[in-house]
Coordinates of C-alpha atoms and ligand atoms in Angstrom, one line a residue:
X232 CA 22.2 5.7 -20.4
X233 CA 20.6 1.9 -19.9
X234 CA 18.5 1.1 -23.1
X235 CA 16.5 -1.8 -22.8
X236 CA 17.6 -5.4 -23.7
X237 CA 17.0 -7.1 -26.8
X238 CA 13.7 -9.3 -26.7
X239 CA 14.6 -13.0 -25.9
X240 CA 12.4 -16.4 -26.0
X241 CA 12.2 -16.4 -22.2
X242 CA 10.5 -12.5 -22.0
X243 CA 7.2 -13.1 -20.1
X244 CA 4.9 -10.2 -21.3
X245 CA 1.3 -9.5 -20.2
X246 CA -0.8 -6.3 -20.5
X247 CA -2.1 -4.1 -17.3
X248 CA -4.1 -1.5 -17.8
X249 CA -3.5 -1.4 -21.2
X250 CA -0.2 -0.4 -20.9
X251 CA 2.3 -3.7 -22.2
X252 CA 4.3 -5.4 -19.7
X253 CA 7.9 -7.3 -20.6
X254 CA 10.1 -9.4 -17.7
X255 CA 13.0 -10.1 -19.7
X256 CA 14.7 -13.4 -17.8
X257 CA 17.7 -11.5 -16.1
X258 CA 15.3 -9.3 -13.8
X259 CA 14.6 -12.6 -12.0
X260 CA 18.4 -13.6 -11.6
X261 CA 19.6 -10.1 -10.8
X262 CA 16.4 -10.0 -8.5
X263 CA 17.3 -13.7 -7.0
X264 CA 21.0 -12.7 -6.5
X265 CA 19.8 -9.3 -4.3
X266 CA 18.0 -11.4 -2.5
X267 CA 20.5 -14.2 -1.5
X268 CA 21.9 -11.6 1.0
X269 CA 18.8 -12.5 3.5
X270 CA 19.8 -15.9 4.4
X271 CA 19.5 -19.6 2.7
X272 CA 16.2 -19.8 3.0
X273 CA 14.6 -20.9 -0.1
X274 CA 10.7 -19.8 1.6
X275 CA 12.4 -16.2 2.1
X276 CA 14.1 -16.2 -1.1
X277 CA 10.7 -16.5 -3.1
X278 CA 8.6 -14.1 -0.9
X279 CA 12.1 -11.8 -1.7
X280 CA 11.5 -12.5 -5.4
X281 CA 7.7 -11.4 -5.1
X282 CA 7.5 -8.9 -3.5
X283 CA 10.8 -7.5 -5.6
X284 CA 8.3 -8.2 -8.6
X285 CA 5.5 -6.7 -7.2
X286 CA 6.9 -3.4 -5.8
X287 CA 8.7 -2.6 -8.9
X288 CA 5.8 -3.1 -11.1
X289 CA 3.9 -0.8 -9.0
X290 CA 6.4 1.7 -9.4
X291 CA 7.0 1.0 -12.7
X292 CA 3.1 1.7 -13.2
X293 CA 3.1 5.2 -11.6
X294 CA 5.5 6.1 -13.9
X295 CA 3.3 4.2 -16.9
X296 CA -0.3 5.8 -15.8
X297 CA 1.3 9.2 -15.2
X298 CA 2.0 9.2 -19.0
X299 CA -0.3 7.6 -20.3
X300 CA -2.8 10.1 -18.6
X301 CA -0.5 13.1 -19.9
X302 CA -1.2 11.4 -23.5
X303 CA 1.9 9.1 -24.2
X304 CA 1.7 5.3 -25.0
X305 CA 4.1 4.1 -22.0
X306 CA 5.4 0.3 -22.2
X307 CA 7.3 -1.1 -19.1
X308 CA 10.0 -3.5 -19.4
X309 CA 11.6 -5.2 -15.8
X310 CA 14.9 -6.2 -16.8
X311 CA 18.7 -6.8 -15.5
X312 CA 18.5 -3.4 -14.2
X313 CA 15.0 -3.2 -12.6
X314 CA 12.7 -1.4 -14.5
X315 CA 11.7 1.3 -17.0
X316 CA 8.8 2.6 -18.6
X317 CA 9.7 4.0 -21.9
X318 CA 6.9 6.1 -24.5
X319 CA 7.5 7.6 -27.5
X320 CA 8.8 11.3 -27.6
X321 CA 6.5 14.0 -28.0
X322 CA 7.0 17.6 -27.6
X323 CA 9.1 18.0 -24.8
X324 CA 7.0 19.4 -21.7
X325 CA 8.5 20.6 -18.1
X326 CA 5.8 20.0 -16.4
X327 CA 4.9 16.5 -17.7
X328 CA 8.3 15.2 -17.3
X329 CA 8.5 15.9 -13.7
X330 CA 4.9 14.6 -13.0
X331 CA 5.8 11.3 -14.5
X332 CA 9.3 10.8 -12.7
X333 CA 7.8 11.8 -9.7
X334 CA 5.1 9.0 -10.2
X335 CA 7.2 6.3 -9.5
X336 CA 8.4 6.4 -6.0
X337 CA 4.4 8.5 -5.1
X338 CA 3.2 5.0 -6.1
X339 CA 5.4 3.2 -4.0
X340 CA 4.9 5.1 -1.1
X341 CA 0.7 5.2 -1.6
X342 CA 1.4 1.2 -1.9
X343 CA 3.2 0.6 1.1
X344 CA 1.0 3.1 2.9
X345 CA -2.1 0.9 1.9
X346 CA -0.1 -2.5 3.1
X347 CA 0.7 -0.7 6.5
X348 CA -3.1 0.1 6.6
X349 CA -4.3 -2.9 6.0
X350 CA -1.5 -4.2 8.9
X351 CA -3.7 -2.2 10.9
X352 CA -7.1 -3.1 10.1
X353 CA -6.4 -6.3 10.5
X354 CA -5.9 -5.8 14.5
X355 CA -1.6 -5.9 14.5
X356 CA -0.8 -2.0 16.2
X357 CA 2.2 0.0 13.5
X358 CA 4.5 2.4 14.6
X359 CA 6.0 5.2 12.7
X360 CA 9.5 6.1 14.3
X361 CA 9.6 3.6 17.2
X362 CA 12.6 3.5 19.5
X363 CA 15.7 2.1 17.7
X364 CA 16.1 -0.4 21.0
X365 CA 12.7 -2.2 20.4
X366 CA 12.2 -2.1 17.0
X367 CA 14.1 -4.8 14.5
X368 CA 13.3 -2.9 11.2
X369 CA 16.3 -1.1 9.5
X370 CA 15.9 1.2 9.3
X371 CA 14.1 1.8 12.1
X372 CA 11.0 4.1 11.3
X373 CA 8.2 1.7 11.6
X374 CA 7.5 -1.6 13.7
X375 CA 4.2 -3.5 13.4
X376 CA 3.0 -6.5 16.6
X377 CA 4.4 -9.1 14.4
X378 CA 1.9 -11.5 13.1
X379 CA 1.5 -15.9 13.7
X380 CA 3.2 -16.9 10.7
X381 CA 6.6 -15.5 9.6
X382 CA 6.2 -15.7 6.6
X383 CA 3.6 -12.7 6.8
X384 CA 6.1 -10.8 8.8
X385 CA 8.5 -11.4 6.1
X386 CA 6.2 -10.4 3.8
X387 CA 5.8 -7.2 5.3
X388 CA 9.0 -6.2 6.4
X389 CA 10.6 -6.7 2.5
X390 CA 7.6 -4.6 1.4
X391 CA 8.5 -1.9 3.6
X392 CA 11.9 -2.3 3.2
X393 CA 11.7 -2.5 -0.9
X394 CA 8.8 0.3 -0.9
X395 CA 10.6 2.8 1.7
X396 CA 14.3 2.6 1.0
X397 CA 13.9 1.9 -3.1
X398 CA 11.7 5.0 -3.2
X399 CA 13.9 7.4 -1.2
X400 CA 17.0 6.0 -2.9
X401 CA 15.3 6.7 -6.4
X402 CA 14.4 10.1 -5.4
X403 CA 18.3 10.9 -5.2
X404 CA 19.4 13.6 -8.6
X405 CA 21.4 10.5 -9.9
X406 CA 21.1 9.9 -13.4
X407 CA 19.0 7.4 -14.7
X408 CA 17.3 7.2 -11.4
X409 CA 13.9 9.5 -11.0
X410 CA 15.2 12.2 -9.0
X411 CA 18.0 12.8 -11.5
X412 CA 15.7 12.9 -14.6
X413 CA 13.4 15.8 -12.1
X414 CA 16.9 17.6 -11.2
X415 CA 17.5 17.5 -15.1
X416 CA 13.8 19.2 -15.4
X417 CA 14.4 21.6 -12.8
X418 CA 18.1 22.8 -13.8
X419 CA 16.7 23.1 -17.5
X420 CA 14.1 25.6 -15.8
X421 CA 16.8 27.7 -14.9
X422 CA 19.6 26.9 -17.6
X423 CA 18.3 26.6 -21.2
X424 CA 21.3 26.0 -22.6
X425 CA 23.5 24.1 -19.8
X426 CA 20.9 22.7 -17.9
X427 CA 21.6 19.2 -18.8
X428 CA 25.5 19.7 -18.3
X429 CA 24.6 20.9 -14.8
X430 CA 22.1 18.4 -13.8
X431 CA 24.7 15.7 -15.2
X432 CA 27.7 17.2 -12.7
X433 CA 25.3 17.2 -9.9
X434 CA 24.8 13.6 -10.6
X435 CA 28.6 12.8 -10.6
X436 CA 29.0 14.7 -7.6
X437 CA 26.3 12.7 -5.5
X438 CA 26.8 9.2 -7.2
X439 CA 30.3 9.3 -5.7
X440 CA 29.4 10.9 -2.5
X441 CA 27.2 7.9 -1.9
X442 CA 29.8 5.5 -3.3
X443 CA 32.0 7.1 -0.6
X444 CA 29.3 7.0 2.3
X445 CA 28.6 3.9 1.4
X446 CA 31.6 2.1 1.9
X447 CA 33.1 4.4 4.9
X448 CA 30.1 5.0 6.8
X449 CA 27.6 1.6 5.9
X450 CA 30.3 -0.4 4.9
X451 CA 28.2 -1.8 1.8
X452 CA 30.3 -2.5 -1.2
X453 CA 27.4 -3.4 -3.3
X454 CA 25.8 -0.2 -2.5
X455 CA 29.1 1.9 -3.3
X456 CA 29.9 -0.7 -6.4
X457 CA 26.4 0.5 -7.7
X458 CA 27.0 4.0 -7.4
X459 CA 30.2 4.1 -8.4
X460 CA 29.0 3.0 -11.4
X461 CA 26.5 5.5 -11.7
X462 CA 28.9 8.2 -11.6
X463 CA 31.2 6.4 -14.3
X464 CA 27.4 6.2 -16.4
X465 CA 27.0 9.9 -15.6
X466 CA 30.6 11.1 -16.5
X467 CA 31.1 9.2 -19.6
X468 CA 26.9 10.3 -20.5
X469 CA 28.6 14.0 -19.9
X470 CA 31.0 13.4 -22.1
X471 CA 29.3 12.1 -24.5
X472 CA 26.8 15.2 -24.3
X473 CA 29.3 17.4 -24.5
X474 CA 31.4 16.0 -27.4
X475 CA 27.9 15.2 -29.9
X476 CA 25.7 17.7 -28.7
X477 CA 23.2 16.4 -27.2
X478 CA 21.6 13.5 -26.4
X479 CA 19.5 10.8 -28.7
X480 CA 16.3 8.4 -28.5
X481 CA 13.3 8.8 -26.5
X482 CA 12.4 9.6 -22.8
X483 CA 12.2 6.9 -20.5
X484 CA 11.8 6.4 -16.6
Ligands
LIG723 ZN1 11.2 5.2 -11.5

């Protein structure tokens, strides 16, 4: 599994909430490099980098208030990898687990909701599921009348984008993403003993569909790269399990 990095000189660290915060220097490369995709533009680059920021922390804090209401101590690190919100293991609890994975992308999607309703208080029409032909959003399940400034439009559309696509994508029952932490909840429900081994295959099996959609279908070889490489995480992580008996550490999101 990804454990977090070392601390370094360059950490920037802040408290929200009461819940401590750590940007370790490589979130804002890895972030920066994401972003280079979208053009030269050094303008768009830095609304990329913020709203990256931004959005992950948010997510990052569902997960964080979830436990911390549930009685953990959460702390969040953003790092080379995006972001994690880690507490210290208690008693292990079905019910709690799920609520807190589930956190994550819930806040995301309240966030963006609250950005698209403020899009619309502030006069500019947004429509859910517009017609593919006039709509310049991929994809295309929202538009908004575009704003003055581009930069606002910008804004909004890596928000969406970020909020929308990142959330779904998290959702998927791929270790370590959220939804594969809730599918390892669930097939525990119904497994005792191999529930982990089974949510752990499921993983492989939908990492590398993904890596395979990705590449045939989207023709995206980051996006199959990154998945690919989940499965590799998730087979050796299998392995692993299988040869120690179980895994080590603490829970984290
Ligand atoms: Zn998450």
């Amino acid at each position: 599994m990804l454990g977090e990095p070392p601390a370094s000189q360059y950490d920037l660290r802040f408290n929200l909430f009461g819940i401590p915060v750590r940007v370790h220097p490589f979130f804002w490369v890895v972030i920066a490099l994401l972003g280079l995709g979208g053009g030269e533009d050094p303008i768009n680059l830095l609304i990329w980098v913020g709203c990256a920021f931004v959005s992950i922390l948010i997510h990052e804090l569902g997960h964080a208030v979830a436990a911390l209401s549930n009685g953990c101590r959460p702390w969040i690190t953003l790092y080379g990898f995006g972001g994690l919100t880690s507490y210290q293991p208690t008693r292990h609890d079905t019910r709690r687990e799920i609520l807190i994975s589930a956190a994550g992308p819930a806040a995301g999607f309240l966030f963006i909701a609250f950005v698209m309703a403020t899009v619309h208080a502030s006069g500019h029409s947004v429509q859910l599921f517009p017609d593919p032909q006039e709509s310049n959003l991929f994809p295309p399940w929202a538009s908004f009348s575009l704003f003055a400034s581009d930069n606002v439009n910008t804004l909004i559309w890596y928000l969406w984008q970020i909020n929308i696509l990142w959330g779904l994508l998290n959702l998927l029952p791929i270790y370590p993403l959220d939804g594969g932490q809730i599918m390892r909840e669930l097939c525990l429900i119904t497994n005792r003993n191999r529930g982990i081994e089974l949510s752990l295959g499921i993983s492989i099996f939908i990492s590398t569909a993904v890596a395979i959609a990705s590449i045939m279908l989207l023709q995206r070889l980051f996006l199959a790269i990154m998945f690919g490489y989940l499965a590799y995480t998730s087979y050796t992580t299998l392995q692993r399990y299988t040869g120690r008996g179980g895994f080590g550490g603490g829970p984290s999101h």
